[in-house]
Amino acid sequence: MTGLGAVFRPQLAPERLRTVARLADDAGLEELWLWEDCFREGGISTAAAALAWTERIKVGVGLLPVPLRNVAITAMEAATLHRMFPGRPILAVGHGVQDWMGQIGARVDSPVTLLREHLDALRALLRGELVTVEGRYVKLDDVALDWPPAEPVPVIAGATGPRSLRLAGAAADGTLLTAGTPPEGVRRARQLIDEGRESAGRAGTEPHELVVYLLTATGADGPARLRAELEAEGLASVADLGVAGDAGAVAKAVQRLADAGADTVVLQPTADEPDPEGFVRFVAEEVRPLVP
């Protein structure tokens, strides 16, 4: 079955998260995703709150920019969430927006090297290992978590370019794709991920979850809002990107991404969505029954 989720976008004030999260939980939505966009809301703090306010929904953070974070802190926070809320947190790490990383003095010369080092160290720490590493960016000296997760937990990498996608296949347990990825882009991403898995000797072993955001607009003004956001992101010329319409139209767009290789599709409202609570209810109650 194709997984389905929705995004609580950080353009909304943090105090609105409680209502949206509880509604998503009560409506039966499977996943609620949060963002750590500069300079809006913290990913771990909002995830912890959403998990505490709810009972069953999975809460994803897509994504935590690795230039912002020492890998030991990332591991400590991830392990804490997984021990307090077993099986419910989903954490993705990635390069972050390079302009934002430059604004805070965290931009690195080789984002791919940093992400590789971060992924390797993070996954080892979450396995409960004692880690010593002297990398180009990640440096740890006999570091181990006192409270590693009680069960193995997946680490997802956000990726777009070919090198990052191959790296995700080689060094992560799953991959997160942006809403700027049409079905053909999902197919190509899956191919590159598989190449990375093959190179790392991971092909045919554990599954590799592919999560894709889908920009979605509903209501009478949905087509106009979708078009405006795509134009603002410089994506208006990309074919078959985003969807505006009723539950049937949205479900068909989800299916196109699933057919291209997506395991989970997360519906991303436009930044100016007028009814975030209604959007979550729409995903859970109207779209979910139409998605196999």
PDB file of C-alpha atoms in Angstrom:
ATOM      1  CA  MET A   1       0.000   0.000   0.000  1.00  0.00           C
ATOM      2  CA  THR A   2       1.231   3.480  -0.823  1.00  0.00           C
ATOM      3  CA  GLY A   3       1.852   5.518   2.311  1.00  0.00           C
ATOM      4  CA  LEU A   4       0.173   8.923   2.525  1.00  0.00           C
ATOM      5  CA  GLY A   5       0.940  11.981   4.602  1.00  0.00           C
ATOM      6  CA  ALA A   6       0.599  15.746   4.772  1.00  0.00           C
ATOM      7  CA  VAL A   7       2.921  18.643   5.570  1.00  0.00           C
ATOM      8  CA  PHE A   8       2.503  21.236   8.305  1.00  0.00           C
ATOM      9  CA  ARG A   9       4.394  24.047   6.621  1.00  0.00           C
ATOM     10  CA  PRO A  10       6.525  26.364   8.782  1.00  0.00           C
ATOM     11  CA  GLN A  11       4.903  29.409   7.222  1.00  0.00           C
ATOM     12  CA  LEU A  12       2.233  28.674   9.847  1.00  0.00           C
ATOM     13  CA  ALA A  13       2.852  29.944  13.359  1.00  0.00           C
ATOM     14  CA  PRO A  14       4.171  27.246  15.731  1.00  0.00           C
ATOM     15  CA  GLU A  15       1.181  27.595  18.034  1.00  0.00           C
ATOM     16  CA  ARG A  16      -1.079  26.257  15.267  1.00  0.00           C
ATOM     17  CA  LEU A  17       0.696  22.894  15.227  1.00  0.00           C
ATOM     18  CA  ARG A  18      -1.197  21.447  18.189  1.00  0.00           C
ATOM     19  CA  THR A  19      -4.604  21.719  16.529  1.00  0.00           C
ATOM     20  CA  VAL A  20      -3.360  20.385  13.178  1.00  0.00           C
ATOM     21  CA  ALA A  21      -1.472  17.478  14.753  1.00  0.00           C
ATOM     22  CA  ARG A  22      -4.396  16.374  16.894  1.00  0.00           C
ATOM     23  CA  LEU A  23      -6.783  16.621  13.965  1.00  0.00           C
ATOM     24  CA  ALA A  24      -4.422  14.536  11.813  1.00  0.00           C
ATOM     25  CA  ASP A  25      -4.185  11.916  14.539  1.00  0.00           C
ATOM     26  CA  ASP A  26      -7.946  11.769  15.082  1.00  0.00           C
ATOM     27  CA  ALA A  27      -8.681  11.663  11.338  1.00  0.00           C
ATOM     28  CA  GLY A  28      -6.475   8.611  10.834  1.00  0.00           C
ATOM     29  CA  LEU A  29      -3.740  10.257   8.761  1.00  0.00           C
ATOM     30  CA  GLU A  30      -0.640   8.066   8.683  1.00  0.00           C
ATOM     31  CA  GLU A  31       2.120  10.673   8.647  1.00  0.00           C
ATOM     32  CA  LEU A  32       2.470  14.380   9.439  1.00  0.00           C
ATOM     33  CA  TRP A  33       5.669  15.989   8.158  1.00  0.00           C
ATOM     34  CA  LEU A  34       7.403  19.087   9.531  1.00  0.00           C
ATOM     35  CA  TRP A  35      10.242  21.184   8.133  1.00  0.00           C
ATOM     36  CA  GLU A  36      13.311  22.793   9.675  1.00  0.00           C
ATOM     37  CA  ASP A  37      13.425  25.738   7.270  1.00  0.00           C
ATOM     38  CA  CYS A  38      15.638  28.681   8.142  1.00  0.00           C
ATOM     39  CA  PHE A  39      14.654  30.744   9.968  1.00  0.00           C
ATOM     40  CA  ARG A  40      11.259  29.514  10.999  1.00  0.00           C
ATOM     41  CA  GLU A  41      10.710  26.519  13.308  1.00  0.00           C
ATOM     42  CA  GLY A  42      13.015  23.933  14.828  1.00  0.00           C
ATOM     43  CA  GLY A  43      12.500  20.422  13.504  1.00  0.00           C
ATOM     44  CA  ILE A  44      13.181  18.470  16.687  1.00  0.00           C
ATOM     45  CA  SER A  45      11.233  20.780  18.985  1.00  0.00           C
ATOM     46  CA  THR A  46       8.143  20.724  16.783  1.00  0.00           C
ATOM     47  CA  ALA A  47       8.396  16.964  16.260  1.00  0.00           C
ATOM     48  CA  ALA A  48       8.628  16.325  19.995  1.00  0.00           C
ATOM     49  CA  ALA A  49       5.580  18.487  20.637  1.00  0.00           C
ATOM     50  CA  ALA A  50       3.540  16.879  17.854  1.00  0.00           C
ATOM     51  CA  LEU A  51       4.431  13.389  19.079  1.00  0.00           C
ATOM     52  CA  ALA A  52       3.491  14.280  22.652  1.00  0.00           C
ATOM     53  CA  TRP A  53       0.138  15.755  21.596  1.00  0.00           C
ATOM     54  CA  THR A  54      -0.843  12.678  19.581  1.00  0.00           C
ATOM     55  CA  GLU A  55      -1.227   8.945  20.103  1.00  0.00           C
ATOM     56  CA  ARG A  56      -0.574   7.052  16.874  1.00  0.00           C
ATOM     57  CA  ILE A  57       0.460   9.224  13.933  1.00  0.00           C
ATOM     58  CA  LYS A  58       4.017   9.114  12.642  1.00  0.00           C
ATOM     59  CA  VAL A  59       5.772  12.484  12.621  1.00  0.00           C
ATOM     60  CA  GLY A  60       8.473  13.169  10.055  1.00  0.00           C
ATOM     61  CA  VAL A  61      11.043  15.951   9.924  1.00  0.00           C
ATOM     62  CA  GLY A  62      12.098  16.603   6.369  1.00  0.00           C
ATOM     63  CA  LEU A  63      14.742  17.652   6.750  1.00  0.00           C
ATOM     64  CA  LEU A  64      17.432  18.470   9.319  1.00  0.00           C
ATOM     65  CA  PRO A  65      20.259  20.389   7.545  1.00  0.00           C
ATOM     66  CA  VAL A  66      23.521  18.699   8.511  1.00  0.00           C
ATOM     67  CA  PRO A  67      25.665  21.876   8.329  1.00  0.00           C
ATOM     68  CA  LEU A  68      23.560  23.234  11.214  1.00  0.00           C
ATOM     69  CA  ARG A  69      24.100  20.223  13.458  1.00  0.00           C
ATOM     70  CA  ASN A  70      26.892  18.355  15.191  1.00  0.00           C
ATOM     71  CA  VAL A  71      26.172  14.703  14.458  1.00  0.00           C
ATOM     72  CA  ALA A  72      26.318  13.801  18.156  1.00  0.00           C
ATOM     73  CA  ILE A  73      23.464  16.229  18.873  1.00  0.00           C
ATOM     74  CA  THR A  74      21.459  14.816  15.967  1.00  0.00           C
ATOM     75  CA  ALA A  75      21.970  11.295  17.311  1.00  0.00           C
ATOM     76  CA  MET A  76      21.076  12.264  20.886  1.00  0.00           C
ATOM     77  CA  GLU A  77      17.861  13.945  19.809  1.00  0.00           C
ATOM     78  CA  ALA A  78      16.884  11.191  17.383  1.00  0.00           C
ATOM     79  CA  ALA A  79      17.507   8.487  19.981  1.00  0.00           C
ATOM     80  CA  THR A  80      15.516  10.380  22.608  1.00  0.00           C
ATOM     81  CA  LEU A  81      12.509  10.720  20.312  1.00  0.00           C
ATOM     82  CA  HIS A  82      12.643   7.067  19.301  1.00  0.00           C
ATOM     83  CA  ARG A  83      12.833   5.875  22.900  1.00  0.00           C
ATOM     84  CA  MET A  84       9.966   8.101  24.040  1.00  0.00           C
ATOM     85  CA  PHE A  85       7.768   7.453  21.002  1.00  0.00           C
ATOM     86  CA  PRO A  86       8.855   4.073  19.553  1.00  0.00           C
ATOM     87  CA  GLY A  87       8.179   3.590  15.874  1.00  0.00           C
ATOM     88  CA  ARG A  88       6.652   7.023  15.327  1.00  0.00           C
ATOM     89  CA  PRO A  89       9.437   9.543  14.538  1.00  0.00           C
ATOM     90  CA  ILE A  90      10.835   9.750  10.986  1.00  0.00           C
ATOM     91  CA  LEU A  91      13.974  11.840  10.608  1.00  0.00           C
ATOM     92  CA  ALA A  92      15.573  12.925   7.352  1.00  0.00           C
ATOM     93  CA  VAL A  93      18.903  14.733   7.065  1.00  0.00           C
ATOM     94  CA  GLY A  94      20.310  16.595   4.106  1.00  0.00           C
ATOM     95  CA  HIS A  95      22.408  19.407   2.717  1.00  0.00           C
ATOM     96  CA  GLY A  96      20.003  22.233   3.534  1.00  0.00           C
ATOM     97  CA  VAL A  97      19.529  25.260   1.299  1.00  0.00           C
ATOM     98  CA  GLN A  98      23.047  26.444   0.538  1.00  0.00           C
ATOM     99  CA  ASP A  99      22.171  30.149   0.590  1.00  0.00           C
ATOM    100  CA  TRP A 100      20.754  29.724   4.083  1.00  0.00           C
ATOM    101  CA  MET A 101      23.818  27.797   5.178  1.00  0.00           C
ATOM    102  CA  GLY A 102      25.910  30.701   3.902  1.00  0.00           C
ATOM    103  CA  GLN A 103      23.850  33.182   5.901  1.00  0.00           C
ATOM    104  CA  ILE A 104      24.749  31.447   9.156  1.00  0.00           C
ATOM    105  CA  GLY A 105      28.382  30.756   8.325  1.00  0.00           C
ATOM    106  CA  ALA A 106      27.846  26.997   7.996  1.00  0.00           C
ATOM    107  CA  ARG A 107      28.283  26.480   4.259  1.00  0.00           C
ATOM    108  CA  VAL A 108      30.925  23.878   3.427  1.00  0.00           C
ATOM    109  CA  ASP A 109      33.065  23.325   0.365  1.00  0.00           C
ATOM    110  CA  SER A 110      31.818  19.774  -0.164  1.00  0.00           C
ATOM    111  CA  PRO A 111      28.204  19.212   0.944  1.00  0.00           C
ATOM    112  CA  VAL A 112      28.276  15.628  -0.365  1.00  0.00           C
ATOM    113  CA  THR A 113      31.332  14.778   1.774  1.00  0.00           C
ATOM    114  CA  LEU A 114      29.699  16.283   4.845  1.00  0.00           C
ATOM    115  CA  LEU A 115      26.460  14.382   4.270  1.00  0.00           C
ATOM    116  CA  ARG A 116      28.326  11.099   3.800  1.00  0.00           C
ATOM    117  CA  GLU A 117      30.314  11.568   6.986  1.00  0.00           C
ATOM    118  CA  HIS A 118      27.204  12.622   8.908  1.00  0.00           C
ATOM    119  CA  LEU A 119      25.156   9.651   7.675  1.00  0.00           C
ATOM    120  CA  ASP A 120      27.869   7.126   8.490  1.00  0.00           C
ATOM    121  CA  ALA A 121      28.415   8.492  11.988  1.00  0.00           C
ATOM    122  CA  LEU A 122      24.724   9.003  12.733  1.00  0.00           C
ATOM    123  CA  ARG A 123      23.722   5.478  11.745  1.00  0.00           C
ATOM    124  CA  ALA A 124      26.591   4.013  13.766  1.00  0.00           C
ATOM    125  CA  LEU A 125      25.680   6.035  16.866  1.00  0.00           C
ATOM    126  CA  LEU A 126      22.012   5.036  16.575  1.00  0.00           C
ATOM    127  CA  ARG A 127      23.125   1.391  16.409  1.00  0.00           C
ATOM    128  CA  GLY A 128      24.727   1.908  19.813  1.00  0.00           C
ATOM    129  CA  GLU A 129      28.306   1.741  18.564  1.00  0.00           C
ATOM    130  CA  LEU A 130      31.339   3.487  20.041  1.00  0.00           C
ATOM    131  CA  VAL A 131      32.465   5.840  17.291  1.00  0.00           C
ATOM    132  CA  THR A 132      35.829   7.431  16.627  1.00  0.00           C
ATOM    133  CA  VAL A 133      36.227   9.220  13.315  1.00  0.00           C
ATOM    134  CA  GLU A 134      38.517  11.913  11.982  1.00  0.00           C
ATOM    135  CA  GLY A 135      36.749  13.045   8.823  1.00  0.00           C
ATOM    136  CA  ARG A 136      36.984  16.201   6.815  1.00  0.00           C
ATOM    137  CA  TYR A 137      34.002  17.627   8.698  1.00  0.00           C
ATOM    138  CA  VAL A 138      32.812  15.046  11.245  1.00  0.00           C
ATOM    139  CA  LYS A 139      35.184  14.410  14.131  1.00  0.00           C
ATOM    140  CA  LEU A 140      34.276  12.136  17.050  1.00  0.00           C
ATOM    141  CA  ASP A 141      36.528  10.691  19.760  1.00  0.00           C
ATOM    142  CA  ASP A 142      35.138   7.614  21.547  1.00  0.00           C
ATOM    143  CA  VAL A 143      31.534   8.808  21.370  1.00  0.00           C
ATOM    144  CA  ALA A 144      28.636   6.495  22.177  1.00  0.00           C
ATOM    145  CA  LEU A 145      25.049   7.125  23.211  1.00  0.00           C
ATOM    146  CA  ASP A 146      24.077   6.178  26.742  1.00  0.00           C
ATOM    147  CA  TRP A 147      20.500   5.708  25.533  1.00  0.00           C
ATOM    148  CA  PRO A 148      20.525   4.470  21.939  1.00  0.00           C
ATOM    149  CA  PRO A 149      17.183   3.462  20.415  1.00  0.00           C
ATOM    150  CA  ALA A 150      15.869   0.182  21.738  1.00  0.00           C
ATOM    151  CA  GLU A 151      15.217  -1.031  18.174  1.00  0.00           C
ATOM    152  CA  PRO A 152      16.956  -0.266  14.849  1.00  0.00           C
ATOM    153  CA  VAL A 153      15.676   2.969  13.320  1.00  0.00           C
ATOM    154  CA  PRO A 154      15.978   4.118   9.698  1.00  0.00           C
ATOM    155  CA  VAL A 155      17.800   7.295   8.710  1.00  0.00           C
ATOM    156  CA  ILE A 156      16.498   9.022   5.585  1.00  0.00           C
ATOM    157  CA  ALA A 157      18.562  11.341   3.381  1.00  0.00           C
ATOM    158  CA  GLY A 158      17.070  14.245   1.461  1.00  0.00           C
ATOM    159  CA  ALA A 159      18.620  14.372  -2.000  1.00  0.00           C
ATOM    160  CA  THR A 160      18.147  15.897  -5.442  1.00  0.00           C
ATOM    161  CA  GLY A 161      21.302  15.714  -7.569  1.00  0.00           C
ATOM    162  CA  PRO A 162      22.790  12.490  -8.975  1.00  0.00           C
ATOM    163  CA  ARG A 163      25.739  12.343  -6.552  1.00  0.00           C
ATOM    164  CA  SER A 164      23.477  12.882  -3.540  1.00  0.00           C
ATOM    165  CA  LEU A 165      20.966  10.298  -4.749  1.00  0.00           C
ATOM    166  CA  ARG A 166      23.677   7.676  -5.221  1.00  0.00           C
ATOM    167  CA  LEU A 167      24.982   8.569  -1.772  1.00  0.00           C
ATOM    168  CA  ALA A 168      21.509   8.129  -0.302  1.00  0.00           C
ATOM    169  CA  GLY A 169      21.365   4.649  -1.772  1.00  0.00           C
ATOM    170  CA  ALA A 170      24.790   3.774  -0.446  1.00  0.00           C
ATOM    171  CA  ALA A 171      24.660   5.311   3.012  1.00  0.00           C
ATOM    172  CA  ALA A 172      21.021   5.931   4.061  1.00  0.00           C
ATOM    173  CA  ASP A 173      17.992   3.761   4.770  1.00  0.00           C
ATOM    174  CA  GLY A 174      15.627   5.844   2.659  1.00  0.00           C
ATOM    175  CA  THR A 175      15.440   8.945   0.481  1.00  0.00           C
ATOM    176  CA  LEU A 176      13.257  12.057   0.582  1.00  0.00           C
ATOM    177  CA  LEU A 177      12.515  13.909  -2.669  1.00  0.00           C
ATOM    178  CA  THR A 178      11.224  17.465  -2.915  1.00  0.00           C
ATOM    179  CA  ALA A 179       7.929  18.556  -4.446  1.00  0.00           C
ATOM    180  CA  GLY A 180       9.949  19.653  -7.471  1.00  0.00           C
ATOM    181  CA  THR A 181      10.189  16.005  -8.547  1.00  0.00           C
ATOM    182  CA  PRO A 182       7.750  14.849 -11.278  1.00  0.00           C
ATOM    183  CA  PRO A 183       7.057  11.142 -11.890  1.00  0.00           C
ATOM    184  CA  GLU A 184       9.893  10.859 -14.419  1.00  0.00           C
ATOM    185  CA  GLY A 185      12.218  12.390 -11.842  1.00  0.00           C
ATOM    186  CA  VAL A 186      11.113   9.772  -9.318  1.00  0.00           C
ATOM    187  CA  ARG A 187      11.985   7.006 -11.786  1.00  0.00           C
ATOM    188  CA  ARG A 188      15.401   8.507 -12.375  1.00  0.00           C
ATOM    189  CA  ALA A 189      15.959   8.969  -8.641  1.00  0.00           C
ATOM    190  CA  ARG A 190      15.105   5.342  -7.954  1.00  0.00           C
ATOM    191  CA  GLN A 191      17.599   4.270 -10.611  1.00  0.00           C
ATOM    192  CA  LEU A 192      20.371   6.411  -9.096  1.00  0.00           C
ATOM    193  CA  ILE A 193      19.546   5.201  -5.580  1.00  0.00           C
ATOM    194  CA  ASP A 194      19.761   1.606  -6.778  1.00  0.00           C
ATOM    195  CA  GLU A 195      23.140   2.342  -8.364  1.00  0.00           C
ATOM    196  CA  GLY A 196      24.351   3.609  -5.007  1.00  0.00           C
ATOM    197  CA  ARG A 197      23.013   0.553  -3.214  1.00  0.00           C
ATOM    198  CA  GLU A 198      24.720  -1.701  -5.736  1.00  0.00           C
ATOM    199  CA  SER A 199      28.056   0.071  -5.304  1.00  0.00           C
ATOM    200  CA  ALA A 200      27.818  -0.303  -1.517  1.00  0.00           C
ATOM    201  CA  GLY A 201      26.837  -3.960  -1.652  1.00  0.00           C
ATOM    202  CA  ARG A 202      23.367  -3.215  -0.278  1.00  0.00           C
ATOM    203  CA  ALA A 203      21.304  -4.259  -3.306  1.00  0.00           C
ATOM    204  CA  GLY A 204      18.704  -6.891  -2.527  1.00  0.00           C
ATOM    205  CA  THR A 205      19.098  -6.506   1.230  1.00  0.00           C
ATOM    206  CA  GLU A 206      16.893  -4.275   3.373  1.00  0.00           C
ATOM    207  CA  PRO A 207      14.239  -2.110   1.638  1.00  0.00           C
ATOM    208  CA  HIS A 208      14.972   1.515   0.814  1.00  0.00           C
ATOM    209  CA  GLU A 209      11.971   3.781   1.476  1.00  0.00           C
ATOM    210  CA  LEU A 210      11.377   6.501  -1.129  1.00  0.00           C
ATOM    211  CA  VAL A 211       9.299   9.431   0.132  1.00  0.00           C
ATOM    212  CA  VAL A 212       8.131  12.146  -2.275  1.00  0.00           C
ATOM    213  CA  TYR A 213       6.411  15.451  -1.577  1.00  0.00           C
ATOM    214  CA  LEU A 214       3.531  16.400  -3.888  1.00  0.00           C
ATOM    215  CA  LEU A 215       2.520  20.060  -4.088  1.00  0.00           C
ATOM    216  CA  THR A 216      -1.259  20.036  -3.762  1.00  0.00           C
ATOM    217  CA  ALA A 217      -3.971  22.703  -3.944  1.00  0.00           C
ATOM    218  CA  THR A 218      -7.703  22.275  -3.486  1.00  0.00           C
ATOM    219  CA  GLY A 219     -10.724  24.526  -3.730  1.00  0.00           C
ATOM    220  CA  ALA A 220     -11.930  26.898  -6.411  1.00  0.00           C
ATOM    221  CA  ASP A 221      -8.712  28.919  -6.299  1.00  0.00           C
ATOM    222  CA  GLY A 222      -6.497  25.814  -6.168  1.00  0.00           C
ATOM    223  CA  PRO A 223      -5.225  25.997  -9.776  1.00  0.00           C
ATOM    224  CA  ALA A 224      -4.245  29.651  -9.368  1.00  0.00           C
ATOM    225  CA  ARG A 225      -2.459  29.049  -6.065  1.00  0.00           C
ATOM    226  CA  LEU A 226      -0.609  26.040  -7.478  1.00  0.00           C
ATOM    227  CA  ARG A 227       0.465  27.976 -10.554  1.00  0.00           C
ATOM    228  CA  ALA A 228       1.643  30.935  -8.460  1.00  0.00           C
ATOM    229  CA  GLU A 229       3.765  28.735  -6.194  1.00  0.00           C
ATOM    230  CA  LEU A 230       5.344  26.873  -9.099  1.00  0.00           C
ATOM    231  CA  GLU A 231       6.179  30.184 -10.758  1.00  0.00           C
ATOM    232  CA  ALA A 232       7.669  31.533  -7.520  1.00  0.00           C
ATOM    233  CA  GLU A 233       9.862  28.422  -7.248  1.00  0.00           C
ATOM    234  CA  GLY A 234      10.939  28.644 -10.905  1.00  0.00           C
ATOM    235  CA  LEU A 235       9.215  25.337 -11.674  1.00  0.00           C
ATOM    236  CA  ALA A 236       6.346  26.467 -13.891  1.00  0.00           C
ATOM    237  CA  SER A 237       7.933  24.906 -16.976  1.00  0.00           C
ATOM    238  CA  VAL A 238       8.323  21.428 -15.413  1.00  0.00           C
ATOM    239  CA  ALA A 239       5.701  19.070 -16.836  1.00  0.00           C
ATOM    240  CA  ASP A 240       3.425  16.983 -14.614  1.00  0.00           C
ATOM    241  CA  LEU A 241       4.416  18.751 -11.405  1.00  0.00           C
ATOM    242  CA  GLY A 242       1.936  19.322  -8.594  1.00  0.00           C
ATOM    243  CA  VAL A 243      -1.816  18.819  -8.625  1.00  0.00           C
ATOM    244  CA  ALA A 244      -4.887  20.996  -8.177  1.00  0.00           C
ATOM    245  CA  GLY A 245      -8.379  19.596  -7.919  1.00  0.00           C
ATOM    246  CA  ASP A 246     -10.653  17.293  -5.976  1.00  0.00           C
ATOM    247  CA  ALA A 247      -9.789  14.072  -4.156  1.00  0.00           C
ATOM    248  CA  GLY A 248      -9.991  12.027  -7.350  1.00  0.00           C
ATOM    249  CA  ALA A 249      -7.494  14.236  -9.163  1.00  0.00           C
ATOM    250  CA  VAL A 250      -5.136  14.207  -6.196  1.00  0.00           C
ATOM    251  CA  ALA A 251      -5.356  10.428  -5.827  1.00  0.00           C
ATOM    252  CA  LYS A 252      -4.464   9.993  -9.501  1.00  0.00           C
ATOM    253  CA  ALA A 253      -1.406  12.237  -9.037  1.00  0.00           C
ATOM    254  CA  VAL A 254      -0.366  10.188  -6.001  1.00  0.00           C
ATOM    255  CA  GLN A 255      -0.739   7.001  -8.034  1.00  0.00           C
ATOM    256  CA  ARG A 256       1.481   8.391 -10.807  1.00  0.00           C
ATOM    257  CA  LEU A 257       4.256   8.944  -8.270  1.00  0.00           C
ATOM    258  CA  ALA A 258       3.700   5.500  -6.758  1.00  0.00           C
ATOM    259  CA  ASP A 259       3.863   3.899 -10.188  1.00  0.00           C
ATOM    260  CA  ALA A 260       7.166   5.720 -10.730  1.00  0.00           C
ATOM    261  CA  GLY A 261       8.657   4.209  -7.566  1.00  0.00           C
ATOM    262  CA  ALA A 262       7.475   6.258  -4.576  1.00  0.00           C
ATOM    263  CA  ASP A 263       6.654   4.264  -1.441  1.00  0.00           C
ATOM    264  CA  THR A 264       5.119   7.205   0.422  1.00  0.00           C
ATOM    265  CA  VAL A 265       3.635  10.405  -0.995  1.00  0.00           C
ATOM    266  CA  VAL A 266       3.337  13.408   1.312  1.00  0.00           C
ATOM    267  CA  LEU A 267       0.881  16.067   0.179  1.00  0.00           C
ATOM    268  CA  GLN A 268       2.391  19.530   0.532  1.00  0.00           C
ATOM    269  CA  PRO A 269      -0.115  22.396   0.637  1.00  0.00           C
ATOM    270  CA  THR A 270       0.763  25.712  -0.941  1.00  0.00           C
ATOM    271  CA  ALA A 271       2.357  28.248   1.373  1.00  0.00           C
ATOM    272  CA  ASP A 272      -0.859  30.284   1.264  1.00  0.00           C
ATOM    273  CA  GLU A 273      -3.231  27.368   1.989  1.00  0.00           C
ATOM    274  CA  PRO A 274      -6.228  29.112   3.601  1.00  0.00           C
ATOM    275  CA  ASP A 275      -7.391  26.135   5.700  1.00  0.00           C
ATOM    276  CA  PRO A 276      -4.552  23.910   6.997  1.00  0.00           C
ATOM    277  CA  GLU A 277      -6.898  21.918   9.213  1.00  0.00           C
ATOM    278  CA  GLY A 278      -9.268  21.353   6.314  1.00  0.00           C
ATOM    279  CA  PHE A 279      -6.350  20.262   4.143  1.00  0.00           C
ATOM    280  CA  VAL A 280      -5.335  17.569   6.628  1.00  0.00           C
ATOM    281  CA  ARG A 281      -8.918  16.368   6.908  1.00  0.00           C
ATOM    282  CA  PHE A 282      -9.170  16.283   3.096  1.00  0.00           C
ATOM    283  CA  VAL A 283      -6.042  14.099   2.836  1.00  0.00           C
ATOM    284  CA  ALA A 284      -7.140  11.681   5.547  1.00  0.00           C
ATOM    285  CA  GLU A 285     -10.838  11.382   4.781  1.00  0.00           C
ATOM    286  CA  GLU A 286     -11.157  11.981   1.037  1.00  0.00           C
ATOM    287  CA  VAL A 287      -7.847  11.134  -0.636  1.00  0.00           C
ATOM    288  CA  ARG A 288      -6.770   8.163   1.498  1.00  0.00           C
ATOM    289  CA  PRO A 289      -9.747   5.940   0.533  1.00  0.00           C
ATOM    290  CA  LEU A 290      -8.903   6.468  -3.153  1.00  0.00           C
ATOM    291  CA  VAL A 291      -5.218   5.518  -2.874  1.00  0.00           C
ATOM    292  CA  PRO A 292      -4.576   1.753  -3.033  1.00  0.00           C
TER     293      PRO A 292
END
